[in-house]
Short mmCIF file of C-alpha atoms and ligand atoms in Angstrom, two decimals:
data_model
loop_
_atom_site.label_atom_id
_atom_site.label_comp_id
_atom_site.label_asym_id
_atom_site.label_seq_id
_atom_site.Cartn_x
_atom_site.Cartn_y
_atom_site.Cartn_z
CA UNK R 1 36.85 -43.92 -89.20
CA UNK R 2 39.69 -44.79 -91.51
CA UNK R 3 39.21 -48.03 -93.29
CA UNK R 4 41.89 -50.42 -94.42
CA UNK R 5 42.62 -49.89 -98.11
CA UNK R 6 41.05 -52.66 -100.12
CA UNK R 7 41.05 -52.63 -103.91
CA UNK R 8 40.15 -55.24 -106.42
CA UNK R 9 40.91 -56.23 -109.97
CA UNK R 10 37.68 -57.62 -111.38
CA UNK R 11 38.22 -59.08 -114.85
CA UNK R 12 35.54 -60.77 -116.89
CA UNK R 13 36.89 -64.00 -118.39
CA UNK R 14 35.83 -63.09 -121.91
CA UNK R 15 39.24 -63.57 -123.51
CA UNK R 16 42.92 -62.98 -122.85
CA UNK R 17 43.87 -59.99 -120.76
CA UNK R 18 45.00 -57.06 -122.91
CA UNK R 19 48.10 -55.20 -121.68
CA UNK R 20 45.78 -52.34 -120.67
CA UNK R 21 44.04 -54.76 -118.32
CA UNK R 22 47.35 -55.77 -116.79
CA UNK R 23 48.10 -52.11 -116.24
CA UNK R 24 44.79 -51.70 -114.39
CA UNK R 25 45.67 -54.68 -112.18
CA UNK R 26 49.16 -53.26 -111.61
CA UNK R 27 47.91 -49.81 -110.57
CA UNK R 28 45.46 -51.44 -108.16
CA UNK R 29 48.24 -53.57 -106.74
CA UNK R 30 50.64 -50.64 -106.33
CA UNK R 31 47.97 -48.53 -104.70
CA UNK R 32 47.09 -51.27 -102.20
CA UNK R 33 50.65 -52.23 -101.31
CA UNK R 34 51.73 -48.64 -100.82
CA UNK R 35 49.03 -48.22 -98.21
CA UNK R 36 49.55 -51.55 -96.55
CA UNK R 37 46.18 -52.62 -97.92
CA UNK R 38 44.70 -55.63 -99.66
CA UNK R 39 44.64 -56.42 -103.34
CA UNK R 40 41.79 -58.72 -104.31
CA UNK R 41 41.02 -60.62 -107.47
CA UNK R 42 37.38 -61.17 -108.28
CA UNK R 43 36.21 -62.97 -111.38
CA UNK R 44 33.15 -61.31 -112.95
CA UNK R 45 31.73 -64.18 -114.96
CA UNK R 46 27.99 -63.55 -114.84
CA UNK R 47 27.69 -63.09 -118.60
CA UNK R 48 27.65 -66.72 -119.70
CA UNK R 49 27.24 -65.67 -123.37
CA UNK R 50 30.66 -64.09 -123.38
CA UNK R 51 32.45 -66.70 -121.28
CA UNK R 52 35.63 -67.99 -122.90
CA UNK R 53 37.17 -71.24 -121.60
CA UNK R 54 40.74 -70.80 -120.46
CA UNK R 55 40.47 -67.02 -120.09
CA UNK R 56 40.37 -67.07 -116.28
CA UNK R 57 43.44 -69.29 -116.08
CA UNK R 58 45.20 -67.04 -118.56
CA UNK R 59 44.44 -63.92 -116.51
CA UNK R 60 45.80 -65.41 -113.28
CA UNK R 61 48.86 -66.79 -115.01
CA UNK R 62 49.57 -63.43 -116.60
CA UNK R 63 49.35 -61.62 -113.25
CA UNK R 64 51.55 -64.25 -111.62
CA UNK R 65 54.14 -63.81 -114.33
CA UNK R 66 54.18 -60.08 -113.57
CA UNK R 67 54.53 -60.70 -109.83
CA UNK R 68 51.15 -59.10 -109.15
CA UNK R 69 50.21 -61.41 -106.32
CA UNK R 70 46.78 -61.01 -104.73
CA UNK R 71 46.08 -61.06 -101.00
CA UNK R 72 42.62 -62.49 -101.52
CA UNK R 73 40.79 -64.29 -104.25
CA UNK R 74 43.51 -66.57 -105.52
CA UNK R 75 45.45 -69.20 -103.60
CA UNK R 76 49.15 -69.97 -103.83
CA UNK R 77 48.55 -72.46 -106.65
CA UNK R 78 46.76 -69.83 -108.68
CA UNK R 79 43.23 -71.14 -108.18
CA UNK R 80 40.38 -68.78 -107.54
CA UNK R 81 39.30 -69.47 -103.96
CA UNK R 82 35.88 -71.03 -103.49
CA UNK R 83 35.63 -71.49 -99.75
CA UNK R 84 35.87 -68.78 -97.15
CA UNK R 85 38.75 -68.88 -94.69
CA UNK R 86 40.60 -66.41 -92.54
CA UNK R 87 42.73 -65.35 -95.45
CA UNK R 88 39.87 -65.34 -97.94
CA UNK R 89 36.88 -64.18 -95.88
CA UNK R 90 34.76 -63.20 -98.86
CA UNK R 91 34.97 -66.42 -100.86
CA UNK R 92 33.77 -67.44 -103.31
CA UNK R 93 35.45 -64.83 -105.52
CA UNK R 94 33.86 -66.02 -108.74
CA UNK R 95 30.54 -64.26 -109.24
CA UNK R 96 28.92 -67.28 -110.88
CA UNK R 97 29.44 -69.07 -107.55
CA UNK R 98 27.91 -66.17 -105.64
CA UNK R 99 24.64 -66.52 -107.54
CA UNK R 100 22.37 -66.93 -104.47
CA UNK R 101 23.60 -63.65 -102.98
CA UNK R 102 22.26 -61.21 -105.55
CA UNK R 103 18.52 -61.84 -105.91
CA UNK R 104 17.60 -60.42 -102.54
CA UNK R 105 19.49 -57.22 -103.26
CA UNK R 106 17.67 -56.78 -106.56
CA UNK R 107 14.33 -57.42 -104.84
CA UNK R 108 15.20 -55.03 -102.05
CA UNK R 109 15.48 -52.29 -104.66
CA UNK R 110 12.08 -53.19 -106.09
CA UNK R 111 10.54 -53.04 -102.60
CA UNK R 112 12.08 -49.64 -101.97
CA UNK R 113 10.80 -48.34 -105.32
CA UNK R 114 14.22 -48.02 -106.99
CA UNK R 115 13.66 -50.87 -109.41
CA UNK R 116 10.83 -52.76 -111.09
CA UNK R 117 9.98 -56.04 -112.79
CA UNK R 118 9.98 -56.05 -116.59
CA UNK R 119 8.25 -58.68 -118.70
CA UNK R 120 8.90 -57.59 -122.27
CA UNK R 121 10.16 -60.38 -124.46
CA UNK R 122 13.09 -59.91 -126.82
CA UNK R 123 10.60 -59.87 -129.74
CA UNK R 124 8.47 -57.18 -128.12
CA UNK R 125 11.50 -55.03 -127.47
CA UNK R 126 12.73 -55.62 -131.01
CA UNK R 127 9.38 -54.51 -132.43
CA UNK R 128 9.35 -51.40 -130.27
CA UNK R 129 12.86 -50.54 -131.33
CA UNK R 130 12.02 -50.98 -135.01
CA UNK R 131 8.89 -48.84 -134.64
CA UNK R 132 10.77 -45.97 -133.02
CA UNK R 133 13.69 -46.20 -135.40
CA UNK R 134 11.40 -45.99 -138.40
CA UNK R 135 10.07 -42.78 -136.89
CA UNK R 136 13.65 -41.51 -136.71
CA UNK R 137 14.00 -41.98 -132.94
CA UNK R 138 16.34 -44.12 -130.90
CA UNK R 139 14.90 -46.56 -128.46
CA UNK R 140 16.04 -46.74 -124.88
CA UNK R 141 14.21 -48.56 -122.11
CA UNK R 142 13.80 -45.67 -119.73
CA UNK R 143 11.89 -42.72 -118.40
CA UNK R 144 10.26 -41.74 -121.70
CA UNK R 145 9.26 -45.25 -122.76
CA UNK R 146 8.80 -47.40 -119.67
CA UNK R 147 5.12 -46.62 -119.16
CA UNK R 148 4.37 -47.89 -122.66
CA UNK R 149 6.17 -51.17 -122.02
CA UNK R 150 5.25 -54.26 -120.04
CA UNK R 151 6.46 -53.90 -116.48
CA UNK R 152 5.32 -53.62 -112.88
CA UNK R 153 5.08 -49.84 -113.19
CA UNK R 154 2.80 -49.84 -116.21
CA UNK R 155 0.68 -52.94 -115.59
CA UNK R 156 -2.06 -53.59 -113.01
CA UNK R 157 -0.64 -55.26 -109.93
CA UNK R 158 -2.64 -58.47 -110.21
CA UNK R 159 -1.49 -58.93 -113.77
CA UNK R 160 2.23 -58.49 -113.20
CA UNK R 161 2.14 -60.54 -110.01
CA UNK R 162 0.76 -63.40 -111.99
CA UNK R 163 3.44 -63.07 -114.65
CA UNK R 164 6.03 -63.06 -111.90
CA UNK R 165 4.82 -66.52 -110.86
CA UNK R 166 4.15 -68.03 -114.25
CA UNK R 167 6.95 -66.67 -116.39
CA UNK R 168 10.63 -67.33 -116.06
CA UNK R 169 11.99 -64.75 -118.47
CA UNK R 170 11.44 -61.50 -116.58
CA UNK R 171 14.10 -59.11 -115.41
CA UNK R 172 14.55 -56.51 -112.70
CA UNK R 173 15.40 -53.08 -114.06
CA UNK R 174 16.74 -50.01 -112.30
CA UNK R 175 14.28 -47.12 -112.32
CA UNK R 176 16.48 -44.27 -113.43
CA UNK R 177 15.28 -41.11 -111.67
CA UNK R 178 14.12 -38.29 -113.89
CA UNK R 179 16.07 -35.11 -114.39
CA UNK R 180 18.51 -35.57 -111.56
CA UNK R 181 22.02 -34.25 -111.67
CA UNK R 182 24.36 -36.92 -110.33
CA UNK R 183 27.45 -35.34 -108.81
CA UNK R 184 30.47 -37.58 -108.91
CA UNK R 185 34.12 -37.36 -108.01
CA UNK R 186 36.88 -39.18 -109.77
CA UNK R 187 40.37 -39.35 -108.29
CA UNK R 188 41.92 -38.78 -111.71
CA UNK R 189 39.32 -36.70 -113.53
CA UNK R 190 38.02 -34.59 -110.68
CA UNK R 191 34.38 -33.59 -110.33
CA UNK R 192 31.91 -34.81 -112.95
CA UNK R 193 28.18 -34.12 -113.23
CA UNK R 194 25.69 -36.00 -115.36
CA UNK R 195 21.98 -35.44 -115.83
CA UNK R 196 19.99 -38.68 -115.63
CA UNK R 197 17.59 -37.69 -118.41
CA UNK R 198 19.57 -39.53 -121.09
CA UNK R 199 20.26 -42.65 -119.04
CA UNK R 200 18.36 -45.90 -119.51
CA UNK R 201 16.84 -48.35 -117.04
CA UNK R 202 19.55 -50.99 -116.92
CA UNK R 203 18.73 -54.61 -116.26
CA UNK R 204 20.05 -55.60 -112.83
CA UNK R 205 18.96 -59.21 -112.50
CA UNK R 206 17.57 -61.87 -114.83
CA UNK R 207 15.10 -64.53 -113.81
CA UNK R 208 16.04 -66.70 -116.81
CA UNK R 209 19.48 -67.64 -115.45
CA UNK R 210 18.94 -66.18 -111.97
CA UNK R 211 22.07 -64.13 -112.44
CA UNK R 212 22.78 -60.48 -111.84
CA UNK R 213 24.16 -58.27 -114.59
CA UNK R 214 27.56 -56.64 -114.23
CA UNK R 215 26.18 -53.48 -112.58
CA UNK R 216 24.37 -55.15 -109.71
CA UNK R 217 26.97 -57.81 -109.02
CA UNK R 218 29.77 -55.25 -109.14
CA UNK R 219 28.16 -52.87 -106.63
CA UNK R 220 26.96 -55.61 -104.27
CA UNK R 221 30.35 -57.31 -104.24
CA UNK R 222 32.34 -54.11 -103.86
CA UNK R 223 30.14 -53.37 -100.85
CA UNK R 224 30.35 -56.85 -99.32
CA UNK R 225 34.08 -57.07 -99.95
CA UNK R 226 34.58 -53.68 -98.30
CA UNK R 227 36.31 -52.17 -101.29
CA UNK R 228 37.62 -48.66 -100.60
CA UNK R 229 38.77 -47.59 -104.08
CA UNK R 230 37.68 -48.74 -107.50
CA UNK R 231 40.47 -48.25 -110.03
CA UNK R 232 39.38 -49.34 -113.50
CA UNK R 233 39.40 -48.49 -117.19
CA UNK R 234 37.66 -45.38 -118.50
CA UNK R 235 35.21 -47.50 -120.49
CA UNK R 236 33.31 -47.76 -117.18
CA UNK R 237 32.96 -44.02 -116.72
CA UNK R 238 29.53 -43.94 -118.44
CA UNK R 239 28.31 -46.47 -115.83
CA UNK R 240 29.41 -44.31 -112.93
CA UNK R 241 26.13 -42.37 -112.51
CA UNK R 242 24.23 -45.65 -112.26
CA UNK R 243 26.75 -46.97 -109.76
CA UNK R 244 26.43 -43.83 -107.64
CA UNK R 245 22.64 -44.14 -107.72
CA UNK R 246 22.83 -47.82 -106.76
CA UNK R 247 24.95 -47.01 -103.70
CA UNK R 248 22.43 -44.36 -102.79
CA UNK R 249 19.45 -46.69 -103.31
CA UNK R 250 20.99 -49.35 -101.09
CA UNK R 251 21.83 -46.75 -98.45
CA UNK R 252 25.54 -47.51 -98.71
CA UNK R 253 26.87 -44.04 -99.53
CA UNK R 254 28.82 -43.81 -96.25
CA UNK R 255 31.11 -46.64 -97.31
CA UNK R 256 30.90 -46.10 -101.05
CA UNK R 257 34.33 -46.59 -102.63
CA UNK R 258 36.17 -43.72 -104.26
CA UNK R 259 36.57 -44.08 -108.02
CA UNK R 260 39.51 -43.64 -110.38
CA UNK R 261 39.07 -44.18 -114.11
CA UNK R 262 42.23 -44.82 -116.09
CA UNK R 263 42.68 -43.56 -119.62
CA UNK R 264 43.09 -45.94 -122.50
CA UNK R 265 46.34 -47.08 -124.01
CA UNK R 266 46.62 -45.51 -127.43
CA UNK R 267 48.04 -46.68 -130.74
CA UNK R 268 51.65 -45.65 -131.47
CA UNK R 269 50.40 -42.78 -133.66
CA UNK R 270 48.10 -41.64 -130.86
CA UNK R 271 44.97 -42.13 -132.97
CA UNK R 272 42.57 -44.37 -131.08
CA UNK R 273 42.70 -47.30 -128.74
CA UNK R 274 45.58 -49.77 -128.90
CA UNK R 275 44.13 -52.92 -130.41
CA UNK R 276 45.23 -56.44 -131.12
CA UNK R 277 45.30 -55.56 -134.80
CA UNK R 278 47.87 -52.79 -134.21
CA UNK R 279 50.10 -55.39 -132.64
CA UNK R 280 49.76 -57.74 -135.61
CA UNK R 281 50.20 -54.90 -138.07
CA UNK R 282 53.18 -53.23 -136.46
CA UNK R 283 54.80 -56.33 -135.01
CA UNK R 284 54.58 -56.09 -131.24
CA UNK R 285 52.56 -57.99 -128.65
CA UNK R 286 49.52 -56.46 -126.97
CA UNK R 287 48.98 -59.42 -124.64
CA UNK R 288 51.16 -60.40 -121.68
CA UNK R 289 51.22 -64.08 -122.68
CA UNK R 290 50.68 -65.90 -125.93
CA UNK R 291 47.03 -66.76 -126.55
CA UNK R 292 45.52 -69.24 -128.97
CA UNK R 293 41.80 -68.75 -129.55
CA UNK R 294 39.18 -71.39 -130.37
CA UNK R 295 39.87 -70.95 -134.10
CA UNK R 296 43.54 -71.65 -133.53
CA UNK R 297 44.55 -68.03 -134.18
CA UNK R 298 47.68 -67.12 -132.28
CA UNK R 299 48.30 -63.79 -130.58
CA UNK R 300 51.85 -63.17 -129.50
CA UNK R 301 52.72 -62.45 -125.89
CA UNK R 302 55.41 -60.39 -124.18
CA UNK R 303 56.59 -63.46 -122.29
CA UNK R 304 57.03 -65.58 -125.39
CA UNK R 305 58.58 -62.66 -127.28
CA UNK R 306 61.37 -62.70 -124.71
CA UNK R 307 60.47 -59.79 -122.46
CA UNK R 308 61.45 -60.04 -118.82
CA UNK R 309 58.44 -59.64 -116.53
CA UNK R 310 60.25 -56.84 -114.64
CA UNK R 311 60.70 -54.93 -117.89
CA UNK R 312 57.08 -55.48 -118.87
CA UNK R 313 55.84 -54.27 -115.48
CA UNK R 314 58.12 -51.25 -115.63
CA UNK R 315 57.05 -50.22 -119.12
CA UNK R 316 53.38 -50.70 -118.24
CA UNK R 317 53.70 -48.58 -115.11
CA UNK R 318 55.13 -45.75 -117.20
CA UNK R 319 52.25 -45.87 -119.69
CA UNK R 320 50.01 -43.30 -118.08
CA UNK R 321 51.97 -42.53 -114.93
CA UNK R 322 55.23 -40.69 -114.33
CA UNK R 323 57.20 -40.14 -111.16
CA UNK R 324 57.74 -36.44 -111.85
CA UNK R 325 61.49 -37.05 -112.13
CA UNK R 326 63.79 -38.29 -114.88
CA UNK R 327 63.92 -41.80 -113.44
CA UNK R 328 62.61 -44.42 -115.84
CA UNK R 329 63.73 -47.71 -114.33
CA UNK R 330 61.78 -48.98 -111.36
CA UNK R 331 61.56 -52.35 -109.71
CA UNK R 332 58.13 -53.44 -108.51
CA UNK R 333 59.15 -52.49 -104.94
CA UNK R 334 60.26 -49.06 -106.09
CA UNK R 335 56.98 -48.62 -107.92
CA UNK R 336 55.08 -49.51 -104.76
CA UNK R 337 56.98 -46.74 -103.00
CA UNK R 338 56.72 -44.09 -105.72
CA UNK R 339 53.36 -44.67 -107.42
CA UNK R 340 50.53 -42.22 -106.87
CA UNK R 341 47.14 -41.79 -108.52
CA UNK R 342 47.71 -38.03 -108.52
CA UNK R 343 50.44 -38.51 -111.11
CA UNK R 344 48.33 -40.70 -113.39
CA UNK R 345 47.62 -38.71 -116.54
CA UNK R 346 44.13 -37.89 -117.70
CA UNK R 347 44.94 -38.19 -121.38
CA UNK R 348 45.53 -41.51 -123.10
CA UNK R 349 49.01 -42.98 -123.00
CA UNK R 350 50.57 -43.63 -126.36
CA UNK R 351 52.27 -46.99 -126.74
CA UNK R 352 55.77 -46.98 -128.20
CA UNK R 353 57.17 -50.35 -129.28
CA UNK R 354 60.78 -49.09 -129.47
CA UNK R 355 60.53 -47.81 -125.94
CA UNK R 356 59.21 -51.21 -124.84
CA UNK R 357 62.31 -52.82 -126.33
CA UNK R 358 64.50 -50.22 -124.68
CA UNK R 359 63.18 -51.31 -121.30
CA UNK R 360 64.01 -54.92 -122.01
CA UNK R 361 67.51 -54.04 -123.15
CA UNK R 362 68.07 -52.10 -119.95
CA UNK R 363 66.92 -55.03 -117.83
CA UNK R 364 69.02 -57.43 -119.85
CA UNK R 365 72.09 -55.27 -119.24
CA UNK R 366 71.45 -55.38 -115.52
CA UNK R 367 71.09 -59.16 -115.32
CA UNK R 368 73.92 -61.30 -114.03
CA UNK R 369 75.89 -63.42 -116.48
CA UNK R 370 74.83 -66.44 -114.41
CA UNK R 371 71.13 -65.79 -114.89
CA UNK R 372 71.51 -65.06 -118.58
CA UNK R 373 73.54 -68.23 -119.00
CA UNK R 374 70.67 -70.21 -117.48
CA UNK R 375 68.29 -68.59 -119.94
CA UNK R 376 70.59 -69.02 -122.92
CA UNK R 377 71.37 -72.73 -122.51
CA UNK R 378 67.83 -73.84 -123.50
CA UNK R 379 67.95 -71.48 -126.50
CA UNK R 380 71.19 -73.11 -127.58
CA UNK R 381 69.60 -76.53 -127.18
CA UNK R 382 66.78 -75.47 -129.46
CA UNK R 383 69.44 -74.71 -132.04
CA UNK R 384 70.89 -78.17 -131.54
CA UNK R 385 73.88 -77.04 -129.49
CA UNK R 386 74.56 -79.44 -126.65
CA UNK R 387 77.67 -80.52 -124.83
CA UNK R 388 79.18 -77.05 -124.62
CA UNK R 389 80.47 -76.23 -121.16
CA UNK R 390 78.56 -73.79 -119.01
CA UNK R 391 81.77 -71.86 -118.57
CA UNK R 392 82.04 -71.37 -122.31
CA UNK R 393 78.42 -70.20 -122.59
CA UNK R 394 79.02 -67.72 -119.75
CA UNK R 395 82.04 -66.28 -121.54
CA UNK R 396 79.98 -65.79 -124.68
CA UNK R 397 77.18 -64.16 -122.68
CA UNK R 398 79.56 -61.76 -120.96
CA UNK R 399 80.91 -60.72 -124.33
CA UNK R 400 77.59 -59.99 -126.04
CA UNK R 401 75.29 -59.00 -123.16
CA UNK R 402 75.57 -55.28 -123.98
CA UNK R 403 74.57 -55.78 -127.60
CA UNK R 404 71.32 -57.68 -127.09
CA UNK R 405 67.73 -56.67 -126.42
CA UNK R 406 66.45 -60.22 -125.87
CA UNK R 407 68.15 -63.46 -124.85
CA UNK R 408 67.16 -64.87 -128.25
CA UNK R 409 69.33 -62.17 -129.86
CA UNK R 410 72.40 -63.87 -128.42
CA UNK R 411 72.09 -66.52 -131.08
CA UNK R 412 71.78 -64.04 -133.93
CA UNK R 413 74.66 -61.98 -132.59
CA UNK R 414 77.11 -64.80 -132.09
CA UNK R 415 75.95 -68.21 -133.32
CA UNK R 416 79.39 -68.53 -134.95
CA UNK R 417 80.89 -69.00 -131.51
CA UNK R 418 79.08 -72.38 -131.49
CA UNK R 419 78.95 -73.40 -135.14
CA UNK R 420 81.42 -72.70 -137.91
CA UNK R 421 80.11 -70.74 -140.88
CA UNK R 422 79.48 -72.87 -143.97
CA UNK R 423 78.65 -70.02 -146.29
CA UNK R 424 80.04 -66.51 -146.62
CA UNK R 425 78.06 -63.35 -147.20
CA UNK R 426 78.63 -62.82 -150.90
CA UNK R 427 78.87 -59.06 -150.80
CA UNK R 428 81.40 -59.14 -147.94
CA UNK R 429 83.47 -61.85 -149.61
CA UNK R 430 83.57 -59.88 -152.87
CA UNK R 431 84.70 -56.81 -151.01
CA UNK R 432 87.39 -58.30 -148.76
CA UNK R 433 88.48 -61.77 -149.88
CA UNK R 434 90.91 -60.48 -152.49
CA UNK R 435 94.32 -61.94 -153.05
CA UNK R 436 96.15 -58.83 -151.89
CA UNK R 437 94.22 -58.99 -148.60
CA UNK R 438 93.95 -62.69 -147.88
CA UNK R 439 97.62 -63.46 -148.44
CA UNK R 440 98.29 -61.01 -145.63
CA UNK R 441 95.42 -62.36 -143.55
CA UNK R 442 96.83 -65.88 -143.84
CA UNK R 443 100.15 -64.60 -142.52
CA UNK R 444 98.31 -63.08 -139.60
CA UNK R 445 96.60 -66.44 -139.11
CA UNK R 446 100.04 -68.04 -138.87
CA UNK R 447 101.02 -65.44 -136.31
CA UNK R 448 98.00 -66.38 -134.24
CA UNK R 449 98.66 -70.12 -134.58
CA UNK R 450 102.24 -69.61 -133.43
CA UNK R 451 101.37 -67.29 -130.58
CA UNK R 452 103.13 -68.68 -127.57
CA UNK R 453 101.80 -66.80 -124.57
CA UNK R 454 98.72 -67.89 -122.67
CA UNK R 455 95.93 -67.78 -125.21
CA UNK R 456 93.67 -65.05 -123.83
CA UNK R 457 92.17 -61.99 -125.42
CA UNK R 458 94.18 -59.69 -123.15
CA UNK R 459 97.46 -61.38 -124.13
CA UNK R 460 96.74 -61.70 -127.82
CA UNK R 461 95.03 -58.49 -128.80
CA UNK R 462 97.95 -56.07 -128.43
CA UNK R 463 100.66 -58.19 -130.11
CA UNK R 464 98.25 -59.11 -132.91
CA UNK R 465 97.54 -55.51 -133.79
CA UNK R 466 101.16 -54.59 -133.34
CA UNK R 467 102.16 -57.34 -135.78
CA UNK R 468 99.83 -55.97 -138.47
CA UNK R 469 100.83 -52.38 -137.83
CA UNK R 470 104.56 -53.02 -137.84
CA UNK R 471 104.21 -54.66 -141.25
CA UNK R 472 102.20 -51.66 -142.40
CA UNK R 473 99.40 -53.89 -143.60
CA UNK R 474 95.88 -52.47 -143.93
CA UNK R 475 94.36 -53.28 -140.53
CA UNK R 476 90.67 -53.14 -141.53
CA UNK R 477 91.02 -55.22 -144.67
CA UNK R 478 93.11 -57.88 -142.98
CA UNK R 479 90.81 -58.12 -139.96
CA UNK R 480 87.75 -58.36 -142.17
CA UNK R 481 89.29 -61.23 -144.11
CA UNK R 482 89.80 -63.07 -140.85
CA UNK R 483 86.32 -62.17 -139.69
CA UNK R 484 84.94 -63.57 -142.91
CA UNK R 485 86.66 -66.84 -142.12
CA UNK R 486 85.46 -66.94 -138.51
CA UNK R 487 81.99 -65.39 -138.77
CA UNK R 488 81.01 -65.87 -142.40
CA UNK R 489 80.58 -62.10 -142.70
CA UNK R 490 82.67 -58.97 -142.27
CA UNK R 491 80.85 -57.90 -139.11
CA UNK R 492 81.04 -59.44 -135.69
CA UNK R 493 83.11 -59.43 -132.54
CA UNK R 494 86.83 -58.63 -132.37
CA UNK R 495 89.21 -61.22 -133.82
CA UNK R 496 91.06 -61.70 -130.53
CA UNK R 497 87.77 -62.33 -128.75
CA UNK R 498 86.66 -64.89 -131.29
CA UNK R 499 89.88 -66.85 -131.63
CA UNK R 500 90.56 -67.09 -127.94
CA UNK R 501 87.02 -68.39 -127.38
CA UNK R 502 86.90 -70.98 -130.16
CA UNK R 503 90.57 -71.95 -129.64
CA UNK R 504 93.45 -72.60 -132.02
CA UNK R 505 92.18 -75.90 -133.44
CA UNK R 506 88.82 -74.55 -134.45
CA UNK R 507 90.49 -71.41 -135.72
CA UNK R 508 92.76 -73.48 -137.94
CA UNK R 509 89.77 -75.50 -139.24
CA UNK R 510 87.90 -72.34 -140.21
CA UNK R 511 90.94 -70.93 -142.01
CA UNK R 512 91.36 -74.17 -143.97
CA UNK R 513 87.67 -74.19 -144.83
CA UNK R 514 87.60 -70.66 -146.23
CA UNK R 515 90.77 -71.32 -148.19
CA UNK R 516 89.22 -74.41 -149.74
CA UNK R 517 85.90 -72.72 -150.39
CA UNK R 518 86.77 -69.25 -151.62
CA UNK R 519 90.24 -69.45 -153.08
N1 LIG Q 1 34.28 -56.87 -115.00
C1 LIG Q 1 34.60 -55.54 -115.36
C2 LIG Q 1 35.66 -55.58 -116.44
O1 LIG Q 1 35.90 -56.61 -117.00
C3 LIG Q 1 35.08 -54.80 -114.14
C4 LIG Q 1 34.89 -53.34 -114.20
C5 LIG Q 1 35.15 -52.75 -112.83
O2 LIG Q 1 36.31 -52.82 -112.39
O3 LIG Q 1 34.22 -52.26 -112.21
O4 LIG Q 1 36.26 -54.63 -116.81
#
């Protein structure tokens, strides 16, 4: 029987979503959409100690920004769905709200002999650990130690049954089988085998808060939600034997999902995992959106740094996957068509900040002048520029679009098209504003002021250059004098472009100003 593809992204709201997490969500989404399947969001919030307020909202907002829209788990307003409906049959999708579901599954495992009750207090476990460590051994709660600890395997039945009633701090632990070779298949890594002899007896459920741990909740929910593939980060690979054994213990191997573990994103130098600190140190974001933690510390985000979501999605897709062709630019739809787990690389993907910028520049180039104008107007307002016509802003945008990586660059590239320079770059002034140059430049300025044709770049540019050439004046020096007057520096757009945009009156004002200031 072929089942409908159903995958899930299952973040724990323990902080902002790292860009590696967004990539995991993206690969799940692409995989599901390509197969006409469902992409589900499930919030794994059973660890109340690590719960961070605002993290869930952040995660959903980040995915929305990327256009990674779930079929189940989150409604149109971006709220995690709490009540089951036709569209969200498995609600609630927050594990803390599914609390009553898990206990019976944990107890079922005890009844079948795959798990047991454990009564050791934190102090008792601490003492045991210290004792073994002082003898040079490491402590794990498992096959070599469990019979010397306080649990339903080591204690007389009457005794542990009483503790079960009277105490509220016991746990249910998985009884890791001894010396078994667990044979696993990973869609990216291939066949993997692990011997259980080194694995511990993980806690599955805790009486204290009546909550499951990650392992139990994850397997039970993947089963109940009919998940067909689990695509997640490689940090979960060590848990895979336990997960296989849990499916087996429950008798769910027939419908057990297939697994794919994604490699980490690596630092730009390839040495180790890409961390928040690398971002701070090397000046690039590692989070999709800006995040302010409880201490008020700010982490920059791709969105706030001016990246387009399409560029961010594209660059993320290419970190660890390649299409097998030279093509680098993909829309989300094209990614849905082209993506395949077979072409996801086993080794870690090295992050390259320059390449990230390259993607944004490419997307900026492809945007319409209209859209960029919409984005630039608020930036201008932030710089105090109001009352400029939209038509004027569009002309500026068209002129500088090719030179920018981010919309914010527009201001740095050509703020002088909105405000006259008040100072002049000293080095440039010293080099070009010399009497032998500026007397000529002022004559050129007169030529421009007296230009009689329609005042457009196309009309002005040729005659202007011809005028300078026919007089055999030094073109570069003369132009740079004018540029100094118009830009405040000797670099910038072409003179004909600038003067036709700012107009003759403003041009004349800037010439008068530089004469009064530098002469
Ligand atoms: N809650 C886990 C996490 O935050 C999910 C791991 C999984 O996908 O199984 O990574």
